Amino acid sequence: MAKALRALEEMKKVNASFPFSEPAKKWKEKGKKIVGWICINVPEEIIHAAGMMPFRITGGDEEITLDRANEYLFSGNTCSYSRTILELQLRGEYGFLDCIAGATPCEGVMRLLEVGAHYHDIPILPLLDTPRKINERAYDFYHVEVADFKKYLEQFFGIKISDEAIVNSIKIYNKTRVSLRKLHDMMKKDAPPVSGTEMMEILNASVRMPREDFNILLDDLLEEIETTGRFIPTTLRIMISGAVLNTTPFIKAVEGLGVTVVTDDFCTGSRYWWEQVESGEPLKAIAKRYLNAQCPCPRTNPSNLRSDWLKKIAKEFRLDGIIALTMRNCAPYIFDLPMWKTQIEDQGTPVLDLDIEYGGGFSGQVRTRIEAFIEMLSLEVAT
Amino acid sequence: MKLRKIKNFDLTMFEQSIAVMEQMKSHCVARSETMFFDMMMKLFGDVASAVKEGRPFIASGMSFPTEIYAAMGIVGLEYDMAGSCLNTYLGCEDEIWSAATALGIRPEICSPQRAPVGWFAKGWFPKPTAIVNTSMDQCDNMSQNANVMAALYDVPIFCINRPYRWWSQRGLDSMAGEIKDAITFLEEKTGRKMDWDKLKEAARLTVRQMEISIEIHKILAAARPCPVKSGTGFLIHWIRMAFAGTQGGVDYCQAFLDEMKELVAQGTGYTPKENYRLINLFTFPVGQHAVLDWLEQEVGAVFAAEPMYFMYNESELAKVDPSKPLDALARFYYLEPYQQFYGPLAEYADMIVNDAIESGADGAINFFNSKCRMGGAVTRVIKDQLRKKAGIPTLTVDVEMIFDKSEAVEKHLKKQLEQFFLVLDTAKKKAA
């Protein structure tokens, strides 16, 4: 049994009240604004520099019924992530947000934001036009998008965001990234300091509380890990891959089968924090960072950016297997998976291709297939 | 199944489709339909010849500016519509779906983007020199399926990224830059040089095609009875995409227009009695053309508006300068009404509402493809907007767009449509 970590328990408390977390409530009580964001192409630093709290809009830890969302977003082919978000918005659970900032990474998110604007009353800022292709033109293009986003935010709230504030916010957010990388690198150890479930708790908390407070907690966590020498006994090392997943019970159930999720391939996971904002003209640097070229989203062209990254990670983390979760109707991931699955398998890492719904539980069939996969991996390791 | 490079290529099925088209041509009613098959047979034949003779052949995704082919003297074929039609013509759906599914391309992926993956996986699609696709911002399928196809055939690929926001100078500049890069890519891969004078001429011819289409739209909205045979809107749409920037494309559009004008002059249409004027919001399921005939011949329901095929923006077209071909091609990209479907919802909704009003439609039918996420997600909004702004009801029909030819589906479709016509009858009585 791994030792309890105080900072981690604090982070779990943040996630306990969903979606309106305790830190968010306290923030609002001070009369401050909260801007909800959807998609990791939305630059949090700009919101933070405006003196507001960026708050990631996600589903919670449980799969919910989507009756209201299904009325407005066709259930037959709109991904359950988009419908879950709309359902929560229609139920008023995100009513504490002052506005929503979003991007256009995929059809699901784009239509969620466009359709939602007709049926709920949370204002939506003009969407950031997110290129699907990574090249110099895309960086230049997104630079203007980020600059426009700053203007929209200023206009909407009647404020001015200073360059100094942006530079300061970059420092604060980069600090998070450095610390998360440090923690993530520790996952390469034979016995990593935290489980995949705990890693997701940490990441969920990071986007539901003021960033300065989170950074303190994260520093505390790293210190506790060092002083306690905490470790998770590990036999099989797994990556869970997919478009988006933030349900800790799912990861916990996977790990309950005797594996450790040492890394991930989610926009709620590594993709969220992987890259630093480099030095240089702040908005330009932010734009470049937020196209995520190093750890790209499945929508990204050219596709080898992702396959190269995944192959590298599989080696670095000495993965025994990858569980690839395809959320139904997530076309980018469906087309992306064949582009790297064979390459990874040829490299010696088996991949389990599994269909799930966003927020979905560890149902019988899912459990059976993962169990069988892990059993197969165990045999391979044993031989 | 793992994604492995295809080593054996077989053109038999592709070439068989030409014979099937010849046979289909014999059933055509409208002159323009006959012309469509003649042009497509020629195109498919040219593709087969180019591959056999080792000349450059480019496979491209929907909305790639094919004026480039005309100006570079390259044979090109759009694979999404081609793959779908090959399935329809040859009845080989099961094999194609199985091949795509084995690669992990799930059934929830839209048929037109799944079909070419299956064709490539079988090795039945002619091997191109390279593939060029577009992001269509947004159609996830269109921007992604080409990666799998290029990997299967081990051919180079280039993707044009289209911005979300249209009509801004920045959006146009970005598109023009992407198109220029695509030309450079094609020059490298084919060894052919761009003839910029020919590209200017191609741009001029596309302008002409669009001007004719605007004229078609005006007549279609005003004429009673409707002078367009149901289902042929899809044909002119495909011709414009495959033959953009060619005299052949202009000739087809002109023939389509002339045919309409003749019927208008005669005061006749294709339906014996026009009872219902409908606005069609998406491509009719091509496996169910018997229902189209039933609508036209027995029910007296016509498509008086098909905005995605005909609703070009006249004032924006006037801004196109063919002497600046890259800018012109970028503008074409945004002008094509079908592509509005994949852009911002507000503009798409406005286009539909305006066309409903202009055409005096009694009702709207949204044959949205049940696998199209762009269409599916907005069915409710569009329905609400049409009721609020155009005062008409919408029937949303959730169908498999391409391949479901079953009688059960035909019966189900007819039943839904019959019930919708009762709604329209009631509305008409109330109005009277």
Short mmCIF file of C-alpha atoms in Angstrom, two decimals, chain A residues 76-80 105-108 132 241-244 265 271 297-300 303 306 310 324-342 351-357, chain B residues 1-3 97 99-111 113-115 117-118 139-149 151-152 370-373:
data_model
loop_
_atom_site.label_atom_id
_atom_site.label_comp_id
_atom_site.label_asym_id
_atom_site.label_seq_id
_atom_site.Cartn_x
_atom_site.Cartn_y
_atom_site.Cartn_z
CA GLY A 76 -26.48 8.94 -33.39
CA ASN A 77 -23.29 10.57 -34.54
CA THR A 78 -22.21 13.32 -32.16
CA CYS A 79 -19.54 12.16 -29.75
CA SER A 80 -20.55 11.58 -26.16
CA PRO A 105 -10.21 21.35 -33.27
CA CYS A 106 -12.82 18.90 -34.52
CA GLU A 107 -16.39 18.82 -35.71
CA GLY A 108 -17.69 17.60 -32.35
CA ARG A 132 -5.35 21.12 -38.54
CA SER A 241 -4.50 6.37 -25.30
CA GLY A 242 -7.55 8.15 -26.64
CA ALA A 243 -9.02 11.50 -27.49
CA VAL A 244 -10.28 12.63 -24.11
CA ASP A 265 -2.20 10.00 -24.63
CA ARG A 271 -1.14 16.69 -24.29
CA CYS A 297 -3.94 15.90 -31.11
CA PRO A 298 -5.23 13.10 -33.40
CA ARG A 299 -6.63 15.70 -35.79
CA THR A 300 -3.15 16.91 -36.65
CA SER A 303 0.02 12.24 -39.02
CA ARG A 306 1.80 11.59 -33.56
CA LEU A 310 3.96 7.61 -29.53
CA ALA A 324 -6.40 2.55 -27.16
CA LEU A 325 -9.83 3.86 -26.24
CA THR A 326 -11.84 4.95 -29.23
CA MET A 327 -14.71 7.15 -28.19
CA ARG A 328 -17.57 6.41 -30.53
CA ASN A 329 -17.90 9.00 -33.31
CA CYS A 330 -14.50 10.52 -32.65
CA ALA A 331 -13.41 10.48 -36.29
CA PRO A 332 -9.95 12.02 -35.76
CA TYR A 333 -9.00 9.23 -33.39
CA ILE A 334 -10.62 6.52 -35.51
CA PHE A 335 -8.53 7.51 -38.52
CA ASP A 336 -5.46 8.21 -36.41
CA LEU A 337 -5.29 4.85 -34.68
CA PRO A 338 -4.41 2.73 -37.76
CA MET A 339 -1.66 5.23 -38.55
CA TRP A 340 0.35 4.25 -35.48
CA LYS A 341 -1.07 0.97 -34.19
CA THR A 342 0.82 -1.26 -36.58
CA VAL A 351 -2.20 -2.41 -28.59
CA LEU A 352 -5.75 -3.15 -27.46
CA ASP A 353 -8.31 -1.32 -29.59
CA LEU A 354 -11.43 -0.71 -27.54
CA ASP A 355 -14.63 1.29 -28.09
CA ILE A 356 -15.99 3.32 -25.19
CA GLU A 357 -18.22 6.29 -24.50
CA MET B 1 -5.60 -6.58 -39.67
CA LYS B 2 -2.54 -4.39 -39.62
CA LEU B 3 -2.04 -1.43 -41.88
CA TRP B 97 -16.78 -2.22 -45.75
CA ALA B 99 -11.70 -4.07 -45.78
CA ALA B 100 -12.16 -0.67 -44.13
CA THR B 101 -13.44 -2.14 -40.88
CA ALA B 102 -10.50 -4.52 -40.69
CA LEU B 103 -8.23 -1.50 -40.58
CA GLY B 104 -10.21 -0.08 -37.68
CA ILE B 105 -12.32 2.36 -39.68
CA ARG B 106 -15.57 1.93 -37.85
CA PRO B 107 -19.08 1.86 -39.30
CA GLU B 108 -19.91 5.19 -37.68
CA ILE B 109 -17.62 6.86 -40.19
CA CYS B 110 -19.51 8.47 -43.05
CA SER B 111 -19.81 6.10 -46.02
CA GLN B 113 -15.10 8.69 -46.55
CA ARG B 114 -15.07 5.03 -45.56
CA ALA B 115 -15.58 3.73 -49.09
CA VAL B 117 -10.38 3.52 -47.60
CA GLY B 118 -11.95 0.17 -48.43
CA CYS B 139 -15.07 17.46 -41.74
CA ASP B 140 -12.86 15.25 -39.65
CA ASN B 141 -13.28 12.38 -42.07
CA MET B 142 -12.17 14.31 -45.12
CA SER B 143 -9.10 15.68 -43.44
CA GLN B 144 -8.08 12.30 -42.04
CA ASN B 145 -9.06 9.44 -44.34
CA ALA B 146 -6.43 10.33 -46.94
CA ASN B 147 -3.66 9.65 -44.43
CA VAL B 148 -4.74 6.02 -44.21
CA MET B 149 -5.04 5.73 -47.99
CA ALA B 151 -0.10 4.88 -46.05
CA LEU B 152 -1.77 1.89 -47.70
CA SER B 370 -26.82 9.51 -40.29
CA LYS B 371 -23.03 9.30 -40.17
CA CYS B 372 -22.37 12.94 -40.95
CA ARG B 373 -21.44 14.65 -37.73
#
